[in-house]
Amino acid sequence: MLHWAKLKHSTQFMFEIFACLSSVERRSAVSYKLQLRDSENNQLEANYYLSSTAQPDLVAGKYYRLIGKMTGSSFHCFKLKEVPYMETRNAMSLIKQSEISMSKLILQINEN
């Protein structure tokens, strides 16, 4: 995730990430500070802003799918959804496929 954030000055990216929730801190009536980690224990701080749709319970240790963008070294999340167990098992293959697609996109951007 941080690797792709280096390209934010040349173009805008919206990311969908899978991550395990390490901790949750309520910041205000409409936002949370989340500490996320991946399967290799890399940590990422995220700010999650509530929307008008139904929100899932935020439980440390569960996996979530988050959609948002990188701002500095922090992830600003606009949508959050709990990942079902079966999807968690398949997440690594989805991440690898995504990495390949993103790499191709970056090559195309750099060629232009």
GROMACS .gro file of C-alpha atoms in nm:
model
  112
    1MET     CA    1   0.000   0.000   0.000
    2LEU     CA    2   0.271   0.248   0.093
    3HIS     CA    3   0.451   0.160  -0.233
    4TRP     CA    4   0.156   0.286  -0.437
    5ALA     CA    5   0.127   0.600  -0.223
    6LYS     CA    6   0.457   0.719  -0.373
    7LEU     CA    7   0.274   0.773  -0.703
    8LYS     CA    8   0.002   0.999  -0.560
    9HIS     CA    9   0.165   1.314  -0.701
   10SER     CA   10   0.139   1.194  -1.061
   11THR     CA   11  -0.216   1.058  -1.049
   12GLN     CA   12  -0.507   0.992  -0.813
   13PHE     CA   13  -0.575   0.634  -0.701
   14MET     CA   14  -0.863   0.484  -0.510
   15PHE     CA   15  -0.766   0.162  -0.332
   16GLU     CA   16  -0.955  -0.140  -0.210
   17ILE     CA   17  -0.760  -0.319   0.059
   18PHE     CA   18  -0.805  -0.627   0.277
   19ALA     CA   19  -0.671  -0.587   0.629
   20CYS     CA   20  -0.706  -0.716   0.982
   21LEU     CA   21  -0.824  -0.456   1.230
   22SER     CA   22  -0.573  -0.423   1.517
   23SER     CA   23  -0.737  -0.140   1.712
   24VAL     CA   24  -1.018   0.114   1.689
   25GLU     CA   25  -1.034   0.461   1.842
   26ARG     CA   26  -1.341   0.684   1.803
   27ARG     CA   27  -1.226   1.034   1.709
   28SER     CA   28  -1.558   1.213   1.673
   29ALA     CA   29  -1.924   1.143   1.605
   30VAL     CA   30  -1.838   1.075   1.239
   31SER     CA   31  -1.485   0.934   1.236
   32TYR     CA   32  -1.265   0.655   1.370
   33LYS     CA   33  -0.890   0.601   1.379
   34LEU     CA   34  -0.812   0.243   1.276
   35GLN     CA   35  -0.487   0.051   1.308
   36LEU     CA   36  -0.469  -0.211   1.032
   37ARG     CA   37  -0.225  -0.492   0.963
   38ASP     CA   38  -0.172  -0.735   0.680
   39SER     CA   39  -0.074  -1.103   0.684
   40GLU     CA   40   0.295  -1.004   0.718
   41ASN     CA   41   0.219  -0.776   1.020
   42ASN     CA   42   0.283  -0.453   0.827
   43GLN     CA   43   0.093  -0.175   1.004
   44LEU     CA   44  -0.114   0.101   0.843
   45GLU     CA   45  -0.308   0.378   1.012
   46ALA     CA   46  -0.648   0.457   0.864
   47ASN     CA   47  -0.910   0.724   0.919
   48TYR     CA   48  -1.262   0.598   0.864
   49TYR     CA   49  -1.546   0.843   0.805
   50LEU     CA   50  -1.899   0.723   0.871
   51SER     CA   51  -2.159   0.744   0.597
   52SER     CA   52  -2.536   0.732   0.606
   53THR     CA   53  -2.544   0.359   0.524
   54ALA     CA   54  -2.552   0.088   0.791
   55GLN     CA   55  -2.209   0.046   0.949
   56PRO     CA   56  -2.058  -0.290   1.049
   57ASP     CA   57  -1.941  -0.346   1.403
   58LEU     CA   58  -1.568  -0.274   1.422
   59VAL     CA   59  -1.407  -0.569   1.600
   60ALA     CA   60  -1.032  -0.606   1.650
   61GLY     CA   61  -0.898  -0.927   1.495
   62LYS     CA   62  -1.155  -0.941   1.214
   63TYR     CA   63  -1.073  -0.879   0.848
   64TYR     CA   64  -1.228  -0.590   0.659
   65ARG     CA   65  -1.241  -0.465   0.301
   66LEU     CA   66  -1.174  -0.092   0.290
   67ILE     CA   67  -1.208   0.153   0.003
   68GLY     CA   68  -1.032   0.487   0.013
   69LYS     CA   69  -0.716   0.674  -0.078
   70MET     CA   70  -0.371   0.736   0.064
   71THR     CA   71  -0.298   1.079   0.209
   72GLY     CA   72   0.060   1.101   0.330
   73SER     CA   73   0.127   0.784   0.528
   74SER     CA   74  -0.239   0.746   0.630
   75PHE     CA   75  -0.527   0.571   0.453
   76HIS     CA   76  -0.854   0.768   0.434
   77CYS     CA   77  -1.135   0.516   0.418
   78PHE     CA   78  -1.477   0.599   0.275
   79LYS     CA   79  -1.632   0.252   0.276
   80LEU     CA   80  -1.574  -0.042   0.506
   81LYS     CA   81  -1.721  -0.392   0.495
   82GLU     CA   82  -1.649  -0.699   0.705
   83VAL     CA   83  -1.492  -0.979   0.500
   84PRO     CA   84  -1.664  -1.320   0.526
   85TYR     CA   85  -1.440  -1.610   0.631
   86MET     CA   86  -1.440  -1.777   0.287
   87GLU     CA   87  -1.336  -1.451   0.123
   88THR     CA   88  -1.054  -1.409   0.375
   89ARG     CA   89  -0.913  -1.745   0.263
   90ASN     CA   90  -0.913  -1.625  -0.100
   91ALA     CA   91  -0.781  -1.276  -0.025
   92MET     CA   92  -0.415  -1.354  -0.096
   93SER     CA   93  -0.487  -1.468  -0.453
   94LEU     CA   94  -0.702  -1.158  -0.508
   95ILE     CA   95  -0.422  -0.938  -0.376
   96LYS     CA   96  -0.168  -1.102  -0.611
   97GLN     CA   97  -0.400  -1.052  -0.909
   98SER     CA   98  -0.450  -0.690  -0.811
   99GLU     CA   99  -0.075  -0.633  -0.777
  100ILE     CA  100  -0.023  -0.760  -1.133
  101SER     CA  101  -0.297  -0.533  -1.269
  102MET     CA  102  -0.166  -0.229  -1.080
  103SER     CA  103   0.188  -0.292  -1.206
  104LYS     CA  104   0.062  -0.299  -1.565
  105LEU     CA  105  -0.129   0.024  -1.507
  106ILE     CA  106   0.181   0.197  -1.369
  107LEU     CA  107   0.384   0.086  -1.673
  108GLN     CA  108   0.119   0.235  -1.902
  109ILE     CA  109   0.116   0.562  -1.705
  110ASN     CA  110   0.494   0.586  -1.716
  111GLU     CA  111   0.497   0.526  -2.094
  112ASN     CA  112   0.268   0.826  -2.156
   0.00000   0.00000   0.00000
